[in-house]
Coordinates of C-alpha atoms and ligand atoms in Angstrom, one line a residue:
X43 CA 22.4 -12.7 -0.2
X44 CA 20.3 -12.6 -3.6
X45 CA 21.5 -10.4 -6.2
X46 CA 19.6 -7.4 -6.6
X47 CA 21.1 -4.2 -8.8
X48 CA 22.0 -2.8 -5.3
X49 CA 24.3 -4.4 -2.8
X50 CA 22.8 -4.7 0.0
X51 CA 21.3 -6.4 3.6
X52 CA 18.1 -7.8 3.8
X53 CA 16.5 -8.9 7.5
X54 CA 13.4 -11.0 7.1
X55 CA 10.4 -10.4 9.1
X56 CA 9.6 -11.8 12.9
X57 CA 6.4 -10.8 13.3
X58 CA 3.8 -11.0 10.8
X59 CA 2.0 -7.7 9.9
X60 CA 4.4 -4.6 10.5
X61 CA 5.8 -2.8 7.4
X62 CA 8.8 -4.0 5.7
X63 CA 11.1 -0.7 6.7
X64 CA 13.6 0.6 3.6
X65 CA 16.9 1.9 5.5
X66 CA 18.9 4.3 3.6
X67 CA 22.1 5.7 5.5
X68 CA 23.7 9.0 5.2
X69 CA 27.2 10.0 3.4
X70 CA 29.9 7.6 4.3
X71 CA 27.7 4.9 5.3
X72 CA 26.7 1.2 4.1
X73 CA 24.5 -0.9 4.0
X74 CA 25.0 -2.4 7.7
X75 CA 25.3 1.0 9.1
X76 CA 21.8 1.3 9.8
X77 CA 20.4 -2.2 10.7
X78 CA 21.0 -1.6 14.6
X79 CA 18.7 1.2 14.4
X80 CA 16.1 -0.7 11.8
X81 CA 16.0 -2.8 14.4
X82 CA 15.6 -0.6 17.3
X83 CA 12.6 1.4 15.7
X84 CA 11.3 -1.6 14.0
X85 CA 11.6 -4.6 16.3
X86 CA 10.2 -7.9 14.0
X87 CA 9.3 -6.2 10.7
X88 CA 11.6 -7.0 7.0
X89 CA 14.7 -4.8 6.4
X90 CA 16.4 -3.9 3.9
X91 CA 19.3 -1.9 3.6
X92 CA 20.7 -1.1 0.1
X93 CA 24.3 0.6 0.0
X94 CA 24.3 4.2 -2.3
X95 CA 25.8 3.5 -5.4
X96 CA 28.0 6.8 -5.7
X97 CA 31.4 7.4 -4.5
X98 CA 32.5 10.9 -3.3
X99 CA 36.2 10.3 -1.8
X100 CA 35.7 6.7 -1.0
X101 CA 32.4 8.0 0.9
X102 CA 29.1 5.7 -0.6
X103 CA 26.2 8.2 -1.4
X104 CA 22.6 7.9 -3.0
X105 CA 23.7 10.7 -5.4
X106 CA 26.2 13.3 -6.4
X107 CA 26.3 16.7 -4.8
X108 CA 28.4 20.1 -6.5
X109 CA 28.6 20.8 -2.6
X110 CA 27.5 20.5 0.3
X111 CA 23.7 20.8 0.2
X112 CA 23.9 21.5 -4.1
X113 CA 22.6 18.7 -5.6
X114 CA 23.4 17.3 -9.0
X115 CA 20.1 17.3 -10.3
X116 CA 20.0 15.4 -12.7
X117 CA 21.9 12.3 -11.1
X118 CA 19.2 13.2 -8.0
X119 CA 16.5 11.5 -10.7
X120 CA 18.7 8.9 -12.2
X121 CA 19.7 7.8 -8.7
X122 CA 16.3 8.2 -7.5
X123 CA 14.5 6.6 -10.4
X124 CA 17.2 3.4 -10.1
X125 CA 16.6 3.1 -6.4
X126 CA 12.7 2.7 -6.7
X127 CA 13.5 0.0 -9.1
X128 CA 15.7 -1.7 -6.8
X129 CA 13.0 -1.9 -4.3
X130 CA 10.7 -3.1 -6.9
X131 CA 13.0 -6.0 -7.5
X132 CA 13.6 -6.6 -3.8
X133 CA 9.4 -6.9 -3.0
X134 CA 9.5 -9.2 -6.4
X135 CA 12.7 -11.5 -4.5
X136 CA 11.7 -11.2 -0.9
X137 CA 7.9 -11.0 -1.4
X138 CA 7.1 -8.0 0.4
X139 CA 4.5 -5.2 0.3
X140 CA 5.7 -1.6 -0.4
X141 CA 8.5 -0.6 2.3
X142 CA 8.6 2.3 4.6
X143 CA 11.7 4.1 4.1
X144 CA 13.7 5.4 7.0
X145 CA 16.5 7.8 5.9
X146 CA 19.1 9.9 7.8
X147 CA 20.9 12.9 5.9
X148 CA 21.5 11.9 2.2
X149 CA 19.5 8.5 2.6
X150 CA 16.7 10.9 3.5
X151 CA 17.1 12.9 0.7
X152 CA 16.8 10.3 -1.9
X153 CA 13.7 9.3 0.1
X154 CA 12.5 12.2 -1.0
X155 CA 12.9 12.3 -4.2
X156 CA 11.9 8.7 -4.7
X157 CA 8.7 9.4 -2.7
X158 CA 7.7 12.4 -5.4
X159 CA 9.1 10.8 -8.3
X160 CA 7.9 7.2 -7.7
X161 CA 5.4 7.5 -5.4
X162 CA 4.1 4.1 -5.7
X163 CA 8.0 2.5 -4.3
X164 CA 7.5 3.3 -1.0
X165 CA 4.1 3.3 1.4
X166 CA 5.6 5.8 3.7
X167 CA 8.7 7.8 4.6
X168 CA 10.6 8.7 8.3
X169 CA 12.9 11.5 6.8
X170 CA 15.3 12.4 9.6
X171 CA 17.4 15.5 8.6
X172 CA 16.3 16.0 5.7
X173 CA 16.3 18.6 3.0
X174 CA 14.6 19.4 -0.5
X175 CA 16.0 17.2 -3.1
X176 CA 15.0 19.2 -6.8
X177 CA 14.4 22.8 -7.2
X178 CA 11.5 21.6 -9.2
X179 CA 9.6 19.2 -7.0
X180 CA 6.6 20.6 -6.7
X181 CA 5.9 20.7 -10.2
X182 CA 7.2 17.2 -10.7
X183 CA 4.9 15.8 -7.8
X184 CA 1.5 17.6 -8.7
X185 CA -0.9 18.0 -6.2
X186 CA -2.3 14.7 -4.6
X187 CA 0.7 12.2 -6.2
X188 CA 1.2 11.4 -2.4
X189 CA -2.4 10.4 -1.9
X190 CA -2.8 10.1 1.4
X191 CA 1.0 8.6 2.1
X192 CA 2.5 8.8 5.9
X193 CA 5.9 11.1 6.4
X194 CA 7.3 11.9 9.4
X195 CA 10.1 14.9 9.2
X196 CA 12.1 15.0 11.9
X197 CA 14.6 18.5 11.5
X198 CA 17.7 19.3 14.1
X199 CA 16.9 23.2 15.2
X200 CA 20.7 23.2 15.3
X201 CA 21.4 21.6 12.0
X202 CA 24.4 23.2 10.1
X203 CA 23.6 21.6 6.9
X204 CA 19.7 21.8 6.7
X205 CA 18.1 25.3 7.0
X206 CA 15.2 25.5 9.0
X207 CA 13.4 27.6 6.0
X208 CA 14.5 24.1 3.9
X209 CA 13.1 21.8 6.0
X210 CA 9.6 23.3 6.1
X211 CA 9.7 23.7 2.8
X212 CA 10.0 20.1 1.9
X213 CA 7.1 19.7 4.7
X214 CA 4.9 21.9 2.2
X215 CA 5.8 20.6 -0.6
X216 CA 4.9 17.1 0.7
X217 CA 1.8 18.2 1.7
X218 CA 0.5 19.8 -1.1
X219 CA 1.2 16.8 -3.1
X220 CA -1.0 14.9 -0.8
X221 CA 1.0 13.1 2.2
X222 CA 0.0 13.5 5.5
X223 CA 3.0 15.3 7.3
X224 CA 4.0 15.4 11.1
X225 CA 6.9 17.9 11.0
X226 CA 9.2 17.9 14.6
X227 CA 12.6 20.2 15.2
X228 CA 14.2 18.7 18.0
X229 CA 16.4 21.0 19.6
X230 CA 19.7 18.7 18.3
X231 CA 22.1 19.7 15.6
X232 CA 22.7 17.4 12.0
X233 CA 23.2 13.9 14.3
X234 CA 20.8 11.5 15.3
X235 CA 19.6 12.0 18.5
X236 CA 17.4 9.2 21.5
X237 CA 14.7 11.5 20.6
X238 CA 15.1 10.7 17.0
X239 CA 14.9 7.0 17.9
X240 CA 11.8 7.6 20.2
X241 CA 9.7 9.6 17.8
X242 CA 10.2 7.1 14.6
X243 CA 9.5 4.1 16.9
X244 CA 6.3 5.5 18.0
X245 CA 5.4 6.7 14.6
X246 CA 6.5 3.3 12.8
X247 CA 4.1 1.2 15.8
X248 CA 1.4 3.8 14.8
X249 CA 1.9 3.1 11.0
X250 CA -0.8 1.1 9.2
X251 CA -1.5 1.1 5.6
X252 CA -0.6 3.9 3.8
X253 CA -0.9 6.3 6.8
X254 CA -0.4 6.4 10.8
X255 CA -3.1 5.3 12.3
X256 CA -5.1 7.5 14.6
X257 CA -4.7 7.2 18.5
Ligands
MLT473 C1 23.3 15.6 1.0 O1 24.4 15.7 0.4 O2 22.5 14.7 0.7 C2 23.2 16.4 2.2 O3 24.1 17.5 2.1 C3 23.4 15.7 3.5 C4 24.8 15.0 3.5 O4 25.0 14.0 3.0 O5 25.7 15.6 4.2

């Protein structure tokens, strides 16, 4: 495996023409956690799977929390900021175009963030439980950073970690900054769900460009 400043997996492509998909796992994970999935929802495009640098108990994470759901802030942009630049490195290595990420829980956070800090890391975003990342976002993205970018948000109506007033807030916030959002709450609780597979797989064959395409 090259050395990039993340450890992580990387799948090259089998068909020509889909995405390269960007899988970031939730707290606890790795970087091989999500490849069965990556594969599931994108059958023949590039993965790559970094593992989050921070350690909370043992537990790998793309950045430190106070609590559950209170974010250290100011990590959130350092850790943010550091993982664009790892995916800069990786399309550099691997010679790919700009990834589609696919997070779950804290990888979808950081997803996130990256896509309002660093717009230009990422073409697109599947966020699946995901939650606002910075207080401040909105002001940090200004209107129309997200210029047109695909995000598909896909909440659990039973989630005990992500309010349901959270979620849509991170909808609207994507959308005023210019993505084009399709917000779903499955009727499923923090874990992924066949629906969740279902709905990104769709989405993901949909996705051209910068945006789904339109059926
Ligand atoms: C987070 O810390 O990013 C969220 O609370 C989700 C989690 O990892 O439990």
């Amino acid at each position: 495996m090259t050395t990039l400043s993340f450890i992580h997996r990387f799948e090259p492509a089998s068909v020509a023409g889909r995405p390269p998909v960007l899988l970031l796992h939730g707290t606890g994970g790795d970087e091989n956690d999500l490849l069965p999935l990556g594969r599931m929802i994108a059958p023949g495009s590039a993965l790559l799977s970094p593992r989050g640098k921070v350690l909370e108990g043992g537990m790998p994470r793309f950045f430190r929390r106070l609590a559950e759901g209170v974010f250290d802030e100011a990590d959130v942009r350092r850790r943010a900021n550091e993982l664009a630049d790892f995916i800069a490195e990786a399309r550099e290595a691997y010679g790919l175009a700009a990834p589609v990420a696919v997070g779950f829980s804290n990888g979808a956070n950081i997803a996130a963030a990256v896509l309002t800090l660093r717009p230009e890391a990422l073409a697109g975003a599947v966020l699946l439980r995901a939650m606002v990342p910075l207080s401040d976002t909105r002001v940090e993205a200004g209107v129309g950073d997200l210029g047109g970018k695909g995000v598909l948000l896909l909440s659990g109506a039973a989630d005990p970690i992500v309010p349901a007033e959270n979620a849509s807030r991170l909808a609207a916030i994507l959308k005023d900054a210019g993505a084009i959002v399709e917000h779903k709450s499955l009727p499923v609780g923090h874990g992924l769900s066949q629906a969740d597979v279902t709905l990104t797989k769709a989405w993901l064959d949909g996705f051209q460009g910068n945006s789904p395409k339109e059926t």
